[in-house]
Coordinates of C-alpha atoms in Angstrom, one line a residue:
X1 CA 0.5 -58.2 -63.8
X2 CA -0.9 -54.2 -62.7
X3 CA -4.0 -55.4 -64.4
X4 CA -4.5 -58.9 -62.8
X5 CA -3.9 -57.5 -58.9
X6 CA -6.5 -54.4 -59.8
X7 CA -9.3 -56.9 -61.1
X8 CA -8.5 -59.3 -57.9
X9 CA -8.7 -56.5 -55.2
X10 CA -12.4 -55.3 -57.2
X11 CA -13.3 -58.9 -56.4
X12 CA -12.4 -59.1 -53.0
X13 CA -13.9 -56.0 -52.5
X14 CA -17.4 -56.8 -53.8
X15 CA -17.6 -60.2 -52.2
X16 CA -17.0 -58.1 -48.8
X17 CA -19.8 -56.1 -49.5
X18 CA -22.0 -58.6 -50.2
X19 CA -21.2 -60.3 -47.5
X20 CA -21.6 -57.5 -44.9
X21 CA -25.0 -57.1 -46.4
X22 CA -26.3 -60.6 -46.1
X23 CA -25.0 -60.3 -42.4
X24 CA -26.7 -57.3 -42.0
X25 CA -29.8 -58.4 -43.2
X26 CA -29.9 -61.8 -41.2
X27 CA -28.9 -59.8 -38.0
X28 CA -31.5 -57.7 -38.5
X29 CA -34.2 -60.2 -39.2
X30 CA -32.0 -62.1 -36.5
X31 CA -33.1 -59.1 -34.0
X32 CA -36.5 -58.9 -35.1
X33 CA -37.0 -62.6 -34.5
X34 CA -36.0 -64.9 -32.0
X35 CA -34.5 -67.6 -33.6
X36 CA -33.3 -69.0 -37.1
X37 CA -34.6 -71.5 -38.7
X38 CA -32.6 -74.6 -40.6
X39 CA -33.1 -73.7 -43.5
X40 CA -31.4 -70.0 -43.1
X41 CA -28.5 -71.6 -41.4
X42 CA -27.5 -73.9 -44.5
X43 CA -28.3 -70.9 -46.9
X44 CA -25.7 -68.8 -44.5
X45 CA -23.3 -71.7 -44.7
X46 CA -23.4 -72.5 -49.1
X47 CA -23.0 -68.7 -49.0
X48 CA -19.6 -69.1 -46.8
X49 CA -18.4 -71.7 -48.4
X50 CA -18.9 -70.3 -52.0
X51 CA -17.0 -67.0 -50.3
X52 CA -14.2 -69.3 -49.2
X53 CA -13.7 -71.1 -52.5
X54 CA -13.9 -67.3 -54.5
X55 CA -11.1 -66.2 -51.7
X56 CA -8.7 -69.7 -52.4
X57 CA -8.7 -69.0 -56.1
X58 CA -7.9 -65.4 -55.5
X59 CA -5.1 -66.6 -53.6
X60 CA -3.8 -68.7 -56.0
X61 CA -4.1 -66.1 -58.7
X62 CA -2.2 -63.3 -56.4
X63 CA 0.5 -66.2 -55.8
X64 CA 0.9 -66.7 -59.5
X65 CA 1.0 -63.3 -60.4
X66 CA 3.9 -63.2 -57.3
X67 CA 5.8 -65.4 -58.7
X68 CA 5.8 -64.4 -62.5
X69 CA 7.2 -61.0 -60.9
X70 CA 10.1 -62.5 -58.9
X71 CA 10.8 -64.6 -62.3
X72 CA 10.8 -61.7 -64.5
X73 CA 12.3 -59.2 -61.6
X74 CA 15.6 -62.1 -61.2
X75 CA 15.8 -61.7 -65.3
X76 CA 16.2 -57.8 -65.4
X77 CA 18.7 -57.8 -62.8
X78 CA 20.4 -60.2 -64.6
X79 CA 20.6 -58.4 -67.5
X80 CA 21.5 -55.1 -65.5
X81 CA 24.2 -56.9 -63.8
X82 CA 25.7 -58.8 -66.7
X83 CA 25.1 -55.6 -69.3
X84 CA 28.6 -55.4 -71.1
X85 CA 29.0 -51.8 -70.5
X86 CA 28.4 -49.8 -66.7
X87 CA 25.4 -49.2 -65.9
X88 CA 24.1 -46.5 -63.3
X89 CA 20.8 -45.1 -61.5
X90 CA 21.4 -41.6 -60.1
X91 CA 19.1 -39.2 -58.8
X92 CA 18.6 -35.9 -59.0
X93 CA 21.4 -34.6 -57.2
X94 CA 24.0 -37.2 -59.2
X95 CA 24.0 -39.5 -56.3
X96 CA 24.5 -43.0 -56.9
X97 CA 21.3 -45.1 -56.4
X98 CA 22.5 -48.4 -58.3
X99 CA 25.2 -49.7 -60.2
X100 CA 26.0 -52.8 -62.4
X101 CA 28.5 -55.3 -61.5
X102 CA 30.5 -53.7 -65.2
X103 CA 30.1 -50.3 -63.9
X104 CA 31.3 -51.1 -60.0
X105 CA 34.6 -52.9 -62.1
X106 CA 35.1 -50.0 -64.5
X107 CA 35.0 -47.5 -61.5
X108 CA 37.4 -50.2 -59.7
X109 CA 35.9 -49.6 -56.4
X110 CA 33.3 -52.2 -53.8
X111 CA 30.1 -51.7 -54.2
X112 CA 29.0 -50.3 -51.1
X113 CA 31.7 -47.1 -51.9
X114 CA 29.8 -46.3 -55.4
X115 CA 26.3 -46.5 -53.7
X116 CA 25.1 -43.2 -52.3
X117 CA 28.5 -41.6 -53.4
X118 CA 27.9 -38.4 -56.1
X119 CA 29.2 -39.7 -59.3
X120 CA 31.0 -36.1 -60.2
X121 CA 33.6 -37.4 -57.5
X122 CA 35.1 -40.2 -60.0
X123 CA 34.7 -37.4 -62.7
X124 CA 37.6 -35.5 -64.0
X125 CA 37.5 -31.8 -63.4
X126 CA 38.3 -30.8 -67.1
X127 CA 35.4 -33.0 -67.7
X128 CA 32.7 -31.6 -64.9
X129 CA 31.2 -28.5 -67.1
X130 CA 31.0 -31.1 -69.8
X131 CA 29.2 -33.8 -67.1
X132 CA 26.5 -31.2 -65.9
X133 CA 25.7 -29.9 -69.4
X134 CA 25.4 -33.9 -70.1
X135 CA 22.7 -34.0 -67.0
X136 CA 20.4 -30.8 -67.7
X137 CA 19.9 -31.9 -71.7
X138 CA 18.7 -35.1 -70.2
X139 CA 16.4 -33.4 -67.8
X140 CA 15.2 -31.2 -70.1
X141 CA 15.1 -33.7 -73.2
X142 CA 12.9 -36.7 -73.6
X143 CA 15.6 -38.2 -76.0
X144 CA 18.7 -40.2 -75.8
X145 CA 21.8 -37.7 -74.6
X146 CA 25.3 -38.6 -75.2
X147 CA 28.6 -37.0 -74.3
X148 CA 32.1 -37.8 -74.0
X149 CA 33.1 -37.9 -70.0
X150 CA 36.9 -38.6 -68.7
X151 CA 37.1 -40.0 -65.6
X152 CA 40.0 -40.4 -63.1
X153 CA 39.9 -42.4 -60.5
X154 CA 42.3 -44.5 -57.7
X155 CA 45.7 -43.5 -58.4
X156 CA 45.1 -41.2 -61.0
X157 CA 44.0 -43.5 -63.3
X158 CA 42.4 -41.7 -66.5
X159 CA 39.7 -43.6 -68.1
X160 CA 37.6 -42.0 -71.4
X161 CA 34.3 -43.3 -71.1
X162 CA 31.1 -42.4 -73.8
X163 CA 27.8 -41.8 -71.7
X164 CA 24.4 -42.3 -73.3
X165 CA 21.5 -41.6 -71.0
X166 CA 18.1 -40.0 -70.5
X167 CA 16.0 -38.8 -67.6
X168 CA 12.8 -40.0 -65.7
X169 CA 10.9 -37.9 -63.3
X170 CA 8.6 -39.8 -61.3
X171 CA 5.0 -38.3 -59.8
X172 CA 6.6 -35.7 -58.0
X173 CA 8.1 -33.3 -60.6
X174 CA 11.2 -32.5 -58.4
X175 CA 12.0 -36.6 -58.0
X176 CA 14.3 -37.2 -61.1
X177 CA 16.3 -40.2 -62.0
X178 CA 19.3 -40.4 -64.3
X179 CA 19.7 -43.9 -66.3
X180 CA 22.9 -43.7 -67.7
X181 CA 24.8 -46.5 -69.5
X182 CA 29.1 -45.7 -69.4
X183 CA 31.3 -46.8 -72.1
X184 CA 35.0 -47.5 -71.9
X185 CA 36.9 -46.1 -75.0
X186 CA 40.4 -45.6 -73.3
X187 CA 41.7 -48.0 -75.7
X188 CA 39.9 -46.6 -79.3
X189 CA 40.9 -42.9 -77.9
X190 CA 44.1 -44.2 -77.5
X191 CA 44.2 -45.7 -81.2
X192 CA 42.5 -42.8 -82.8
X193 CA 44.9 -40.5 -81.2
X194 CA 47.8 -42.6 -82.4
X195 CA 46.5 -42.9 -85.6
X196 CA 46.0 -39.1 -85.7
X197 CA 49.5 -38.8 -84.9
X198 CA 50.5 -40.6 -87.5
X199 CA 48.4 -39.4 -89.8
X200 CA 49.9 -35.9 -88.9
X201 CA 53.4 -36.9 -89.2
X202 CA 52.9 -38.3 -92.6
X203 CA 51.8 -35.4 -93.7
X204 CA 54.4 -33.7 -92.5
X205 CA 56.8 -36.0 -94.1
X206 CA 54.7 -36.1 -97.3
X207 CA 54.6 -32.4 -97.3
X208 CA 58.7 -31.7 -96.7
X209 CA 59.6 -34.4 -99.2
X210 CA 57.2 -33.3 -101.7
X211 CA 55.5 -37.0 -102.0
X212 CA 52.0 -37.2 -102.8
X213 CA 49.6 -40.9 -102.3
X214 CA 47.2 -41.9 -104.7
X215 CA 45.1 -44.9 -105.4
X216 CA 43.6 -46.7 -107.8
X217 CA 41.4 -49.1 -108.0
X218 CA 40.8 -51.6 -111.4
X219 CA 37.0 -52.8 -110.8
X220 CA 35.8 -49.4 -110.8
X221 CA 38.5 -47.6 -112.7
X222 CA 38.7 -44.7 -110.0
X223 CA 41.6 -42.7 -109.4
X224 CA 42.1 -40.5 -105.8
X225 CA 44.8 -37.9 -105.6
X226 CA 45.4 -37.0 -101.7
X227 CA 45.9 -32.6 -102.3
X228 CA 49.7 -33.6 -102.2
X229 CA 49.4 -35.1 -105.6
X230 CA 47.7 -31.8 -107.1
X231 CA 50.0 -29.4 -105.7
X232 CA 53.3 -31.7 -106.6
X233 CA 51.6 -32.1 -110.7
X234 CA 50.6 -28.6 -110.5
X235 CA 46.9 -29.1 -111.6
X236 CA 43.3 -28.4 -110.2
X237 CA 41.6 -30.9 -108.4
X238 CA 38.4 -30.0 -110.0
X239 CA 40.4 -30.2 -113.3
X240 CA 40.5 -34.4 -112.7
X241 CA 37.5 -36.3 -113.1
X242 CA 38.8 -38.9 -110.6
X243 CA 39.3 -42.3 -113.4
X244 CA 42.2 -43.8 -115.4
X245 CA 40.9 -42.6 -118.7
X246 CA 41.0 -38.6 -116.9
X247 CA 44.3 -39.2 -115.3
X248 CA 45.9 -40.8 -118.5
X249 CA 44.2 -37.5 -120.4
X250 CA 46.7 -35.2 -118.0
X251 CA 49.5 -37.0 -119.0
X252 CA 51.8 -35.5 -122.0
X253 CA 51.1 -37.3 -124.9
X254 CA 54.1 -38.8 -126.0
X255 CA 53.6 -40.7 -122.8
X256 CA 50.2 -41.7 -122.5
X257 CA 50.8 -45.0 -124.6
X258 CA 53.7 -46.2 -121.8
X259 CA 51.2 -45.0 -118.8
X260 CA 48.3 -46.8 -120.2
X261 CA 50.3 -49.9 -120.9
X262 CA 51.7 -50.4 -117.5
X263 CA 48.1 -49.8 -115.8
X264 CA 46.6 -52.3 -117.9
X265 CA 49.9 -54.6 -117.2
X266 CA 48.8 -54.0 -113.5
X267 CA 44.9 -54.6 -113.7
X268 CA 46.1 -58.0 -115.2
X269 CA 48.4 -59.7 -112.8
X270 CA 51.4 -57.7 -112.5
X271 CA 51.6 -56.7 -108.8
X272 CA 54.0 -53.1 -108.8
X273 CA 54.0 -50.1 -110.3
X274 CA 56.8 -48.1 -111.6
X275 CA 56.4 -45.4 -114.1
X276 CA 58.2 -42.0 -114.9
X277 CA 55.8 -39.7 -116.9
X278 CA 55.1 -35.7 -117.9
X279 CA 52.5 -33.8 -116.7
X280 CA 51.0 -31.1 -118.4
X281 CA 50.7 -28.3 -116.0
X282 CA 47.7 -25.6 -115.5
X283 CA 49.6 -23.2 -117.1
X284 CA 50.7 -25.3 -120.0
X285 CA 54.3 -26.4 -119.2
X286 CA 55.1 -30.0 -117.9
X287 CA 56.8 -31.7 -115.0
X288 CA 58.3 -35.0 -114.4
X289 CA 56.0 -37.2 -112.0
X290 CA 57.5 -40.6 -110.9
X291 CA 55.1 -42.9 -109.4
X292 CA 55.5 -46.1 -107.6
X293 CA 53.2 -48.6 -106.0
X294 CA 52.0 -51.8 -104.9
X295 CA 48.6 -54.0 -105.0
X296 CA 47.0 -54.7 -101.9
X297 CA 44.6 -57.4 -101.3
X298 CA 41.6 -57.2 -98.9
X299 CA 40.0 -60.1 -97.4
X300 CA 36.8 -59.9 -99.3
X301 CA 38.8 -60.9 -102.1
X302 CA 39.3 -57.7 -103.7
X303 CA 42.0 -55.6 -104.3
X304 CA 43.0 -52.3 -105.0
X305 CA 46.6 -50.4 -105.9
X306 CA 48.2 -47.6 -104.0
X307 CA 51.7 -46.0 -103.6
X308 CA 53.3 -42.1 -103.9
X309 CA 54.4 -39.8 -106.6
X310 CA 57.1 -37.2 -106.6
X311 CA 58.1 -34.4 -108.4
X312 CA 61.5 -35.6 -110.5
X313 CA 61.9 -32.7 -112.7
X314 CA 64.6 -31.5 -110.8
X315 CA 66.4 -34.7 -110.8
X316 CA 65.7 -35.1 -114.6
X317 CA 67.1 -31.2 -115.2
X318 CA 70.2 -32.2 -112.8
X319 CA 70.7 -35.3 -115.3
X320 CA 70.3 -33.5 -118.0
X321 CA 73.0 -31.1 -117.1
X322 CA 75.4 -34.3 -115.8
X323 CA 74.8 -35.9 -119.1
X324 CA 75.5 -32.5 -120.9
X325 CA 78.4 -32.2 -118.6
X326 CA 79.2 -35.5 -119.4
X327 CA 79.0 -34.6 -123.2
X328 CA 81.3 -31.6 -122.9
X329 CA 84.0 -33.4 -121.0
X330 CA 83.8 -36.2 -124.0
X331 CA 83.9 -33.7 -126.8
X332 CA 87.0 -31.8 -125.2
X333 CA 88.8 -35.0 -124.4
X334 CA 87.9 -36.1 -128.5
X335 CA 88.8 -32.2 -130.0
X336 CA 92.0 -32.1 -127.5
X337 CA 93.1 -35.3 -129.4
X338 CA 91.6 -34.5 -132.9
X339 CA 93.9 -31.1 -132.2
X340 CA 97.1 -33.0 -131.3
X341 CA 96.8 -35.5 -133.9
X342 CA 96.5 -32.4 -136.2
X343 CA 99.7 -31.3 -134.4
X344 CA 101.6 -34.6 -134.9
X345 CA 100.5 -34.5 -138.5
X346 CA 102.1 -30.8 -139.0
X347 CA 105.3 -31.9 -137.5
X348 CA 105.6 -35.4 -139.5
X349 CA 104.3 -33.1 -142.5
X350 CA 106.4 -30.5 -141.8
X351 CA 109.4 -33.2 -141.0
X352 CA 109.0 -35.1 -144.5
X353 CA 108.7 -31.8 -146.9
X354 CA 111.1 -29.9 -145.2
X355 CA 113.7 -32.9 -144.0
X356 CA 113.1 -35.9 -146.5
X357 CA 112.0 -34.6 -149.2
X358 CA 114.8 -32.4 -149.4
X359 CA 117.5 -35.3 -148.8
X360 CA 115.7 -37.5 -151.6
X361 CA 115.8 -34.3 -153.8
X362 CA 120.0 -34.2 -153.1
X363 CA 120.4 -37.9 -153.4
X364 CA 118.8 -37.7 -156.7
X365 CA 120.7 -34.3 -157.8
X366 CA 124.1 -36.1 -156.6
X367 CA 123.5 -39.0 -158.5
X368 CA 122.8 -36.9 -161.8
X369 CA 125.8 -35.5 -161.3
X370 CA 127.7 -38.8 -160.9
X371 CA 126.3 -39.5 -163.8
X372 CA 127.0 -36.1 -166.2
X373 CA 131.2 -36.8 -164.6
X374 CA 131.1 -39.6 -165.4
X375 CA 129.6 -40.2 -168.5
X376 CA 127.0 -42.5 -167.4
X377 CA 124.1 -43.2 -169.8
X378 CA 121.1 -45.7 -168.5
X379 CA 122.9 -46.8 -165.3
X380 CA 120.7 -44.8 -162.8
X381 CA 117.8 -44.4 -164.6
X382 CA 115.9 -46.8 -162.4
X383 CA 117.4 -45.6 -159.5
X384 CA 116.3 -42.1 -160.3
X385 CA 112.8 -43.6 -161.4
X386 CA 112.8 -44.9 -157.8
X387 CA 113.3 -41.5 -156.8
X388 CA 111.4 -39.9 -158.3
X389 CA 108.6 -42.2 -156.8
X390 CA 109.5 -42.1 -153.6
X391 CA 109.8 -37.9 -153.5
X392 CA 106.0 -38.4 -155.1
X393 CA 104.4 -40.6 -152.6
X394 CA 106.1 -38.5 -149.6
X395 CA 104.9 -35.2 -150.8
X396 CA 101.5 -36.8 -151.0
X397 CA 101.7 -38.0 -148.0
X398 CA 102.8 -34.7 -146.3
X399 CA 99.8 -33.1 -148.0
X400 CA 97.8 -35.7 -146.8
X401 CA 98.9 -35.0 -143.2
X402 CA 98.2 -31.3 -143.9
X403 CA 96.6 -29.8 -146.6
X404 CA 98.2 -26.4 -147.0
X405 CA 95.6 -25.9 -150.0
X406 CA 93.1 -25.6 -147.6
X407 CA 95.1 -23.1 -145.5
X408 CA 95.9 -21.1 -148.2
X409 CA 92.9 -21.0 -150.6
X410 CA 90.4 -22.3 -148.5
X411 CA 88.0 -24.7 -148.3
X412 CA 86.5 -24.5 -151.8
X413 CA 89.9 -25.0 -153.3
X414 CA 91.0 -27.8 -150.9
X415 CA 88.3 -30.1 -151.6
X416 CA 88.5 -29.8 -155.6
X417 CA 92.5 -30.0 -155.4
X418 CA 92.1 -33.1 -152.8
X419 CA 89.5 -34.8 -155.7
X420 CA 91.7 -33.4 -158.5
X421 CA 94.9 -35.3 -157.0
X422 CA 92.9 -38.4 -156.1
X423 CA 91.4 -39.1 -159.0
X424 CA 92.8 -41.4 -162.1
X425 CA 92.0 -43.2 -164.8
X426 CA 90.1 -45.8 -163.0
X427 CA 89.0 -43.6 -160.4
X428 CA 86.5 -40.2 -160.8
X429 CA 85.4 -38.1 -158.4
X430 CA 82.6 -34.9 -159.3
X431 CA 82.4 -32.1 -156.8
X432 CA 79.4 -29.8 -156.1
X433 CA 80.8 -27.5 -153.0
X434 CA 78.7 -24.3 -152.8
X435 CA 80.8 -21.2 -152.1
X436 CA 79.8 -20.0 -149.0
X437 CA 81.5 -22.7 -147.5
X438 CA 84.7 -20.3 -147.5
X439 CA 82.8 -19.0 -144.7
X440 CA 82.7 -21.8 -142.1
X441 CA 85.0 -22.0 -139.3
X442 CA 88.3 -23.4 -139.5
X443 CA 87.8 -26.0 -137.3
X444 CA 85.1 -27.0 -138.6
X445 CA 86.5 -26.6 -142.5
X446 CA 89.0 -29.4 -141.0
X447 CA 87.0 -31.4 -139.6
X448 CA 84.6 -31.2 -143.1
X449 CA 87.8 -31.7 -144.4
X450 CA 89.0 -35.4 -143.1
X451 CA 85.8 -36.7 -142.8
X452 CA 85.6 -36.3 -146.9
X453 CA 89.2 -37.7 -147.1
X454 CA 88.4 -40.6 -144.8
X455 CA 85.2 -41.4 -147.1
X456 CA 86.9 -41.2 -150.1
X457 CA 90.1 -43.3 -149.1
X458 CA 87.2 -45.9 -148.2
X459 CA 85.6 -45.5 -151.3
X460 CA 89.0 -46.1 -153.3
X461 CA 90.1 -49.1 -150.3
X462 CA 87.0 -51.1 -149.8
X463 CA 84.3 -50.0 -152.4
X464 CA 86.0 -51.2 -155.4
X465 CA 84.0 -48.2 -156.7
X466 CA 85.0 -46.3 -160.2
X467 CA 83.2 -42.9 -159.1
X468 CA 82.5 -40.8 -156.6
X469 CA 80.7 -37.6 -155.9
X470 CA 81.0 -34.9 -153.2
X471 CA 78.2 -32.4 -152.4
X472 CA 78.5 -29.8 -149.8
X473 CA 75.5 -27.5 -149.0
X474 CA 74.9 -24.6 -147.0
X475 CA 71.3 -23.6 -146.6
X476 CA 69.4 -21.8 -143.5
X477 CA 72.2 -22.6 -141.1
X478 CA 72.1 -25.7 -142.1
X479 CA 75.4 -27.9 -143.5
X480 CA 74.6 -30.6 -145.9
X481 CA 77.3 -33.1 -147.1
X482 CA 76.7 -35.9 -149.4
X483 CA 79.3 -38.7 -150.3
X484 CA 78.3 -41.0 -152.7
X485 CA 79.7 -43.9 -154.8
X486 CA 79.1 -46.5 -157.2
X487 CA 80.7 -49.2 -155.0
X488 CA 79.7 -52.5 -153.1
X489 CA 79.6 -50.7 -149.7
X490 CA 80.0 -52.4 -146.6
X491 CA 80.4 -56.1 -146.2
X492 CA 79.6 -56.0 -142.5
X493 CA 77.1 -53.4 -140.8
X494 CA 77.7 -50.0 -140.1
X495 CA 77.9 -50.2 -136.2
X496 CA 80.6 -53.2 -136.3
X497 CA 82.6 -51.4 -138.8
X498 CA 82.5 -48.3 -136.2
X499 CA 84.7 -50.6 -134.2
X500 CA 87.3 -52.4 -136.5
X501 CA 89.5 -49.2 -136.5
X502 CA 88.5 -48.8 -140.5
X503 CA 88.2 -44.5 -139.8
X504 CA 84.3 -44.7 -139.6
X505 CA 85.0 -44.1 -135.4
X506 CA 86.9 -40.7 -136.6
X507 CA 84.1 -39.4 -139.0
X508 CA 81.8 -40.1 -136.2
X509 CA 83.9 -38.7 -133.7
X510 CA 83.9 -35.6 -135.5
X511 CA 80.0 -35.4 -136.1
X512 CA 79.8 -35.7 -132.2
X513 CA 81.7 -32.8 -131.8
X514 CA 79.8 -30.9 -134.3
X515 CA 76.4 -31.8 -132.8
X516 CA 75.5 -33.4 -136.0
X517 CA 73.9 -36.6 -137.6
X518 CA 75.3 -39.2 -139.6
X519 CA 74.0 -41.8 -142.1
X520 CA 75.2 -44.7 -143.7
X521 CA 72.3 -46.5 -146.3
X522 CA 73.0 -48.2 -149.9
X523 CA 71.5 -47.2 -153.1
X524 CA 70.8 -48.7 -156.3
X525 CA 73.8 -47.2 -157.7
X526 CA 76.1 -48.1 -154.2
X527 CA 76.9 -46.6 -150.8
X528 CA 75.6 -42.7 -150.2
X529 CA 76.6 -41.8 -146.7
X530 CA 75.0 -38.1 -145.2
X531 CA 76.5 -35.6 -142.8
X532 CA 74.4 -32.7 -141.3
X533 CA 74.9 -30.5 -138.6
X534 CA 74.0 -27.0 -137.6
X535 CA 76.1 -23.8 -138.5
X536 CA 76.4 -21.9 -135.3
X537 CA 78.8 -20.7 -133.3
X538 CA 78.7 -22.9 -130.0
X539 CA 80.1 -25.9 -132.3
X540 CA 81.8 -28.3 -129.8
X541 CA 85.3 -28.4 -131.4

């Protein structure tokens, strides 16, 4: 447009000349002669007319070059006034030259109140040092400036606006113009700060509850641990690659194989996470980590899991000690009744040897003495046979109830007297007892004691068996006892026969309480059943 207005006014300004010359010249010659002739009049008027036709197209030119101005003048104020953000003109001094329809609305003000008003005055003071700062690097920079301005305006209204501008200094150097473009951000300021705020108070709540995050995501096998999770599994966060395979490597090994399994689980459809794991440590101890999550789904179809961990080992240790709590409670409740069944045993013992036995003993003597006055030969002999039988089986039974043997010669003694008086013709029991069991507690002797007695009243009840053998071993604080037999065993299995009241629920009673193990598996020559437990002190009896 510059260029076609310079090339038109060159024109008109040499057809002038030319012009002024000719009409020079012919007044000259028009001086020096009297009169023109035809011939110069028709030159003069083809050279007028070619001037006027030169001047029309001119004309037209300069209209056309007009008009394309307006048109493209009417499109850049339409795009300054429909801009989506505020636009402003200011000069040097910050007044307000021009303004865009969006920046008149965002000031909410008329028009004619932002034009030739300093734009500091819709600035908010705490914002003014950071304002002028934002003009000088404009006037002083040829590049794009940008700062972040509050505003306030009507009725305290606080806007937070993001102004990008730059400066143009006209011919005269003092004659500066600011073109600055203003951004409302009020409502992303308001979201980041909420979001900062929430940010903060989840780490506050992460941090007093001792959670950590993490996620994990299956297409790429990556692993992040916010610095929560470091602190609460007690390793370096330059000691974790950042994968599956690295995080799987921290766990303790006898867990890895449940870890892995759920994770894999989870890559392949299952949508939560739930695991309880150990953690080695930096320092080579372990902690219980418990980790729960969830899979969340993006819209571009993929997916990724995330949740928290926490620190359980104090729960697990507090579980530990109500189960062992637990425990204790049992084994006193089971030793207070294995003690008063031992109590009712030494008073029907006691009751039977000191009480009936002694009656049967003075029936019987009473009768032989009917019999001597009387002169009585055969008639009582089956009633003191009877006797006799019955005196027997109660003064086995009151050993049964309470072995004195075992109170007065020890253990040793009471086990080979117990076989000794059990076995029979059809019925053999061998005994390997090792000395040193004279040692053991009393308690516990008792408790070796029935458990024995209850296996080999089994083996004689059930096992149709012909033999038995007892070993008892004592060997690095260690108590071995082996019962063995050459019978058919159990008809049903171990555990049911725990429950059918058939004394199996006492011997295992009693191995509770010692802190033992017990097993019940058949041989090829019948049923072999193994007690062991550990010779200390701090026996739960």
């Amino acid at each position: 447009m510059d260029s076609s207005q310079s090339s038109s006014g060159e024109i008109n300004t040499s057809l002038i000349g030319r012009l002024s010359e000719k009409l020079k010249y012919k007044n000259d010659n028009f001086s020096s002669k009297i009169s023109l002739t035809l011939d110069d009049v028709n030159i003069l008027l083809n050279e007028l007319q070619v001037y006027q036709l030169e001047l029309e197209m001119q004309n037209d030119e300069l209209k056309t070059s007009y008009l394309t101005l307006d048109r493209e003048r009417a499109k850049f104020v339409g795009l300054f006034d429909l801009a989506p953000v505020g636009y402003f003109i200011l000069d040097y001094l910050g007044v307000v030259e021009e303004a865009n329809q969006n920046g008149i609305d965002l000031l909410n003000v008329a028009r004619q109140t932002v034009r030739h008003q300093r734009f500091q005055s819709f600035i908010s003071p705490q914002s003014w040092e950071d304002f002028y700062n934002f003009l000088h690097r404009m006037q002083y920079n040829d590049i794009k400036q940008t700062a972040e301005i509050k505003l306030k305006l009507a009725g305290d209204q606080i806007v937070y606006t993001r102004m990008e501008g730059r400066a143009i200094s006209s011919i005269i150097v003092t004659d500066v113009k600011y073109y600055i473009t203003v951004i409302d951000v009020t409502e992303s300021r308001n979201a980041q700060q909420v979001l900062k705020e929430t940010k903060e108070r989840l780490e506050m709540t992460l941090k007093a509850s001792a959670t950590g995050t993490w996620t994990i995501c299956a297409e790429t096998s990556s692993v992040f641990l916010d610095p929560h999770s470091f602190n609460i599994m007690g390793i370096k966060s330059w000691a974790f690659n950042g994968t599956i395979a690295g995080l799987i490597a921290l766990i303790h090994p006898d867990d890895q194989q449940q870890v892995n399994n759920q994770l894999l689980g989870a890559i392949h459809g299952v949508k939560d996470i739930d695991l309880e794991f150990r953690i080695i440590t930096a320092d080579d101890d372990f902690k219980y980590i418990a980790a729960k999550g969830h899979e969340i789904n993006m819209q571009e179809e993929s997916s990724y899991f995330a949740g928290i961990l926490t620190d359980i080992t104090e729960r697990k240790r507090l579980e530990r000690e109500a189960e062992s709590l637990k425990n204790d409670q049992q084994k006193l409740i089971l030793s207070a009744t294995l003690t008063a069944q031992e109590k009712e045993r030494n008073i029907i013992s006691s009751a039977l040897h000191d009480s009936v036995c002694q009656l049967l003993y003075g029936i019987k003597l009473n009768l032989e003495s009917v019999e001597r006055t009387n002169y009585l030969k055969g008639e009582f002999k089956n009633v003191n046979a009877l006797l006799d039988q019955v005196i027997k089986e109660t003064r086995q039974i009151s050993y049964e109830l309470t072995p004195t043997v075992l109170k007065d010669f020890g253990f040793v003694a009471g086990i080979k007297e117990m076989a000794q008086r059990t076995s029979t013709t059809h019925f053999h029991i061998d005994t390997y007892i090792d000395s040193t069991a004279d040692f053991l507690g009393t308690d516990v002797q008792l408790y070796i004691f029935r458990m024995i007695q209850e296996l080999i009243n089994n083996c004689i009840k059930h096992a149709k068996a012909t033999k038995a053998e007892i070993k008892v071993r004592l060997h690095r604080n260690q108590v071995f006892i082996r019962v063995a037999d050459n019978g058919i065993g159990f008809n049903s299995c171990i555990e049911q026969a725990g429950h059918i009241g058939s004394g199996l629920s006492g011997i295992k009673n009693r191995v509770y309480l010692l802190n033992g193990q017990v097993k019940f598996y058949k041989s090829k020559q019948g049923m072999v059943v193994t007690i062991t437990f550990e010779n200390t002190a701090e026996l739960s009896v």
